[in-house]
mmCIF file with all atom_site columns, C-alpha atoms in Angstrom:
data_model
loop_
_atom_site.group_PDB
_atom_site.id
_atom_site.type_symbol
_atom_site.label_atom_id
_atom_site.label_alt_id
_atom_site.label_comp_id
_atom_site.label_asym_id
_atom_site.label_entity_id
_atom_site.label_seq_id
_atom_site.pdbx_PDB_ins_code
_atom_site.Cartn_x
_atom_site.Cartn_y
_atom_site.Cartn_z
_atom_site.occupancy
_atom_site.B_iso_or_equiv
_atom_site.pdbx_formal_charge
_atom_site.auth_seq_id
_atom_site.auth_comp_id
_atom_site.auth_asym_id
_atom_site.auth_atom_id
_atom_site.pdbx_PDB_model_num
ATOM 1  C CA . MET A 1 1  ? 111.315 103.864 94.822  1.00 90.00 ? 155 MET A CA 1
ATOM 2  C CA . ILE A 1 2  ? 108.739 101.874 92.878  1.00 95.00 ? 156 ILE A CA 1
ATOM 3  C CA . MET A 1 3  ? 110.906 101.931 89.764  1.00 95.00 ? 157 MET A CA 1
ATOM 4  C CA . ASP A 1 4  ? 114.016 100.884 91.696  1.00 92.00 ? 158 ASP A CA 1
ATOM 5  C CA . THR A 1 5  ? 112.332 97.916  93.339  1.00 92.00 ? 159 THR A CA 1
ATOM 6  C CA . THR A 1 6  ? 110.676 96.925  90.077  1.00 93.00 ? 160 THR A CA 1
ATOM 7  C CA . ARG A 1 7  ? 114.117 96.834  88.442  1.00 92.00 ? 161 ARG A CA 1
ATOM 8  C CA . SER A 1 8  ? 115.430 94.720  91.298  1.00 90.00 ? 162 SER A CA 1
ATOM 9  C CA . ILE A 1 9  ? 112.518 92.316  90.958  1.00 91.00 ? 163 ILE A CA 1
ATOM 10 C CA . GLY A 1 10 ? 113.096 92.211  87.191  1.00 90.00 ? 164 GLY A CA 1
ATOM 11 C CA . ILE A 1 11 ? 116.623 91.003  87.814  1.00 91.00 ? 165 ILE A CA 1
ATOM 12 C CA . ASP A 1 12 ? 115.553 88.406  90.389  1.00 84.00 ? 166 ASP A CA 1
ATOM 13 C CA . ASP A 1 13 ? 111.809 87.755  90.482  1.00 73.00 ? 167 ASP A CA 1
ATOM 14 C CA . SER A 1 14 ? 112.083 84.687  92.681  1.00 74.00 ? 168 SER A CA 1
ATOM 15 C CA . ALA A 1 15 ? 110.498 84.427  96.086  1.00 67.00 ? 169 ALA A CA 1
ATOM 16 C CA . ASN A 1 16 ? 113.995 84.921  97.500  1.00 76.00 ? 170 ASN A CA 1
ATOM 17 C CA . ASN A 1 17 ? 113.657 88.606  96.658  1.00 90.00 ? 171 ASN A CA 1
ATOM 18 C CA . ILE A 1 18 ? 110.824 89.201  99.113  1.00 94.00 ? 172 ILE A CA 1
ATOM 19 C CA . LYS A 1 19 ? 112.460 92.299  100.579 1.00 94.00 ? 173 LYS A CA 1
ATOM 20 C CA . ALA A 1 20 ? 112.104 94.034  97.229  1.00 95.00 ? 174 ALA A CA 1
ATOM 21 C CA . TYR A 1 21 ? 108.461 92.963  96.984  1.00 95.00 ? 175 TYR A CA 1
ATOM 22 C CA . PHE A 1 22 ? 107.867 94.251  100.522 1.00 97.00 ? 176 PHE A CA 1
ATOM 23 C CA . ARG A 1 23 ? 109.537 97.589  99.759  1.00 96.00 ? 177 ARG A CA 1
ATOM 24 C CA . ARG A 1 24 ? 107.574 97.988  96.550  1.00 97.00 ? 178 ARG A CA 1
ATOM 25 C CA . ALA A 1 25 ? 104.330 97.152  98.357  1.00 98.00 ? 179 ALA A CA 1
ATOM 26 C CA . THR A 1 26 ? 105.138 99.833  100.910 1.00 97.00 ? 180 THR A CA 1
ATOM 27 C CA . ALA A 1 27 ? 105.831 102.314 98.125  1.00 97.00 ? 181 ALA A CA 1
ATOM 28 C CA . PHE A 1 28 ? 102.575 101.405 96.341  1.00 98.00 ? 182 PHE A CA 1
ATOM 29 C CA . GLU A 1 29 ? 100.683 101.873 99.593  1.00 97.00 ? 183 GLU A CA 1
ATOM 30 C CA . GLY A 1 30 ? 102.260 105.293 99.989  1.00 97.00 ? 184 GLY A CA 1
ATOM 31 C CA . VAL A 1 31 ? 100.790 106.420 96.667  1.00 97.00 ? 185 VAL A CA 1
ATOM 32 C CA . GLU A 1 32 ? 97.453  104.722 97.398  1.00 96.00 ? 186 GLU A CA 1
ATOM 33 C CA . LYS A 1 33 ? 97.816  101.919 94.837  1.00 97.00 ? 187 LYS A CA 1
ATOM 34 C CA . TYR A 1 34 ? 96.386  99.401  97.258  1.00 97.00 ? 188 TYR A CA 1
ATOM 35 C CA . ARG A 1 35 ? 95.641  96.594  94.809  1.00 96.00 ? 189 ARG A CA 1
ATOM 36 C CA . SER A 1 36 ? 99.227  96.562  93.524  1.00 97.00 ? 190 SER A CA 1
ATOM 37 C CA . ALA A 1 37 ? 100.533 96.721  97.080  1.00 98.00 ? 191 ALA A CA 1
ATOM 38 C CA . LEU A 1 38 ? 98.329  93.816  98.120  1.00 98.00 ? 192 LEU A CA 1
ATOM 39 C CA . ALA A 1 39 ? 99.531  91.693  95.201  1.00 97.00 ? 193 ALA A CA 1
ATOM 40 C CA . ASP A 1 40 ? 103.160 92.220  96.251  1.00 97.00 ? 194 ASP A CA 1
ATOM 41 C CA . ILE A 1 41 ? 102.436 91.591  99.922  1.00 97.00 ? 195 ILE A CA 1
ATOM 42 C CA . ARG A 1 42 ? 100.723 88.311  99.057  1.00 97.00 ? 196 ARG A CA 1
ATOM 43 C CA . ILE A 1 43 ? 103.965 87.173  97.418  1.00 95.00 ? 197 ILE A CA 1
ATOM 44 C CA . CYS A 1 44 ? 105.779 87.998  100.662 1.00 96.00 ? 198 CYS A CA 1
ATOM 45 C CA . THR A 1 45 ? 103.346 86.143  102.903 1.00 97.00 ? 199 THR A CA 1
ATOM 46 C CA . ALA A 1 46 ? 103.307 83.125  100.595 1.00 95.00 ? 200 ALA A CA 1
ATOM 47 C CA . ALA A 1 47 ? 107.103 82.933  100.649 1.00 93.00 ? 201 ALA A CA 1
ATOM 48 C CA . LYS A 1 48 ? 107.454 83.627  104.365 1.00 95.00 ? 202 LYS A CA 1
ATOM 49 C CA . PRO A 1 49 ? 104.158 83.001  106.218 1.00 96.00 ? 203 PRO A CA 1
ATOM 50 C CA . GLY A 1 50 ? 105.544 83.856  109.650 1.00 97.00 ? 204 GLY A CA 1
ATOM 51 C CA . TRP A 1 51 ? 106.721 87.350  108.717 1.00 97.00 ? 205 TRP A CA 1
ATOM 52 C CA . ASP A 1 52 ? 104.763 89.543  111.123 1.00 98.00 ? 206 ASP A CA 1
ATOM 53 C CA . ALA A 1 53 ? 105.267 92.833  109.275 1.00 98.00 ? 207 ALA A CA 1
ATOM 54 C CA . ALA A 1 54 ? 104.053 91.315  105.999 1.00 98.00 ? 208 ALA A CA 1
ATOM 55 C CA . ASN A 1 55 ? 101.042 89.708  107.674 1.00 98.00 ? 209 ASN A CA 1
ATOM 56 C CA . LYS A 1 56 ? 100.044 93.010  109.272 1.00 98.00 ? 210 LYS A CA 1
ATOM 57 C CA . ALA A 1 57 ? 100.513 94.810  105.957 1.00 98.00 ? 211 ALA A CA 1
ATOM 58 C CA . GLN A 1 58 ? 98.391  92.221  104.164 1.00 98.00 ? 212 GLN A CA 1
ATOM 59 C CA . TYR A 1 59 ? 95.564  92.693  106.649 1.00 98.00 ? 213 TYR A CA 1
ATOM 60 C CA . ARG A 1 60 ? 95.787  96.494  106.378 1.00 97.00 ? 214 ARG A CA 1
ATOM 61 C CA . LEU A 1 61 ? 95.893  96.447  102.578 1.00 98.00 ? 215 LEU A CA 1
ATOM 62 C CA . ASP A 1 62 ? 93.065  93.947  102.332 1.00 97.00 ? 216 ASP A CA 1
ATOM 63 C CA . GLN A 1 63 ? 90.935  96.316  104.400 1.00 97.00 ? 217 GLN A CA 1
ATOM 64 C CA . ALA A 1 64 ? 91.937  99.259  102.187 1.00 96.00 ? 218 ALA A CA 1
ATOM 65 C CA . VAL A 1 65 ? 91.008  97.349  99.009  1.00 96.00 ? 219 VAL A CA 1
ATOM 66 C CA . ARG A 1 66 ? 87.643  96.330  100.491 1.00 96.00 ? 220 ARG A CA 1
ATOM 67 C CA . THR A 1 67 ? 86.924  99.931  101.457 1.00 95.00 ? 221 THR A CA 1
ATOM 68 C CA . LEU A 1 68 ? 87.895  101.060 97.973  1.00 91.00 ? 222 LEU A CA 1
ATOM 69 C CA . LYS A 1 69 ? 85.578  98.480  96.388  1.00 91.00 ? 223 LYS A CA 1
ATOM 70 C CA . LYS A 1 70 ? 82.683  99.617  98.567  1.00 90.00 ? 224 LYS A CA 1
ATOM 71 C CA . ALA A 1 71 ? 83.297  103.257 97.669  1.00 90.00 ? 225 ALA A CA 1
ATOM 72 C CA . THR A 1 72 ? 83.371  102.571 93.925  1.00 87.00 ? 226 THR A CA 1
ATOM 73 C CA . ALA A 1 73 ? 80.287  100.335 94.074  1.00 82.00 ? 227 ALA A CA 1
ATOM 74 C CA . ARG A 1 74 ? 78.097  103.193 95.252  1.00 73.00 ? 228 ARG A CA 1
#
């Protein structure tokens, strides 16, 4: 799924393609690539600030990245 959404974004990388960014973020999260997922989710929330699902995902991913940073800092 990551490759498919990346291809879609490659064709149209504008903010209008936020569904593809959201799907790719979800796929990245599924394989525990939280930093990549967070980067994509931030594109979604910047393009559509009122999108509840994206806002919740951004909060969740931000927490995951912080936890990851703490674990690697030890």
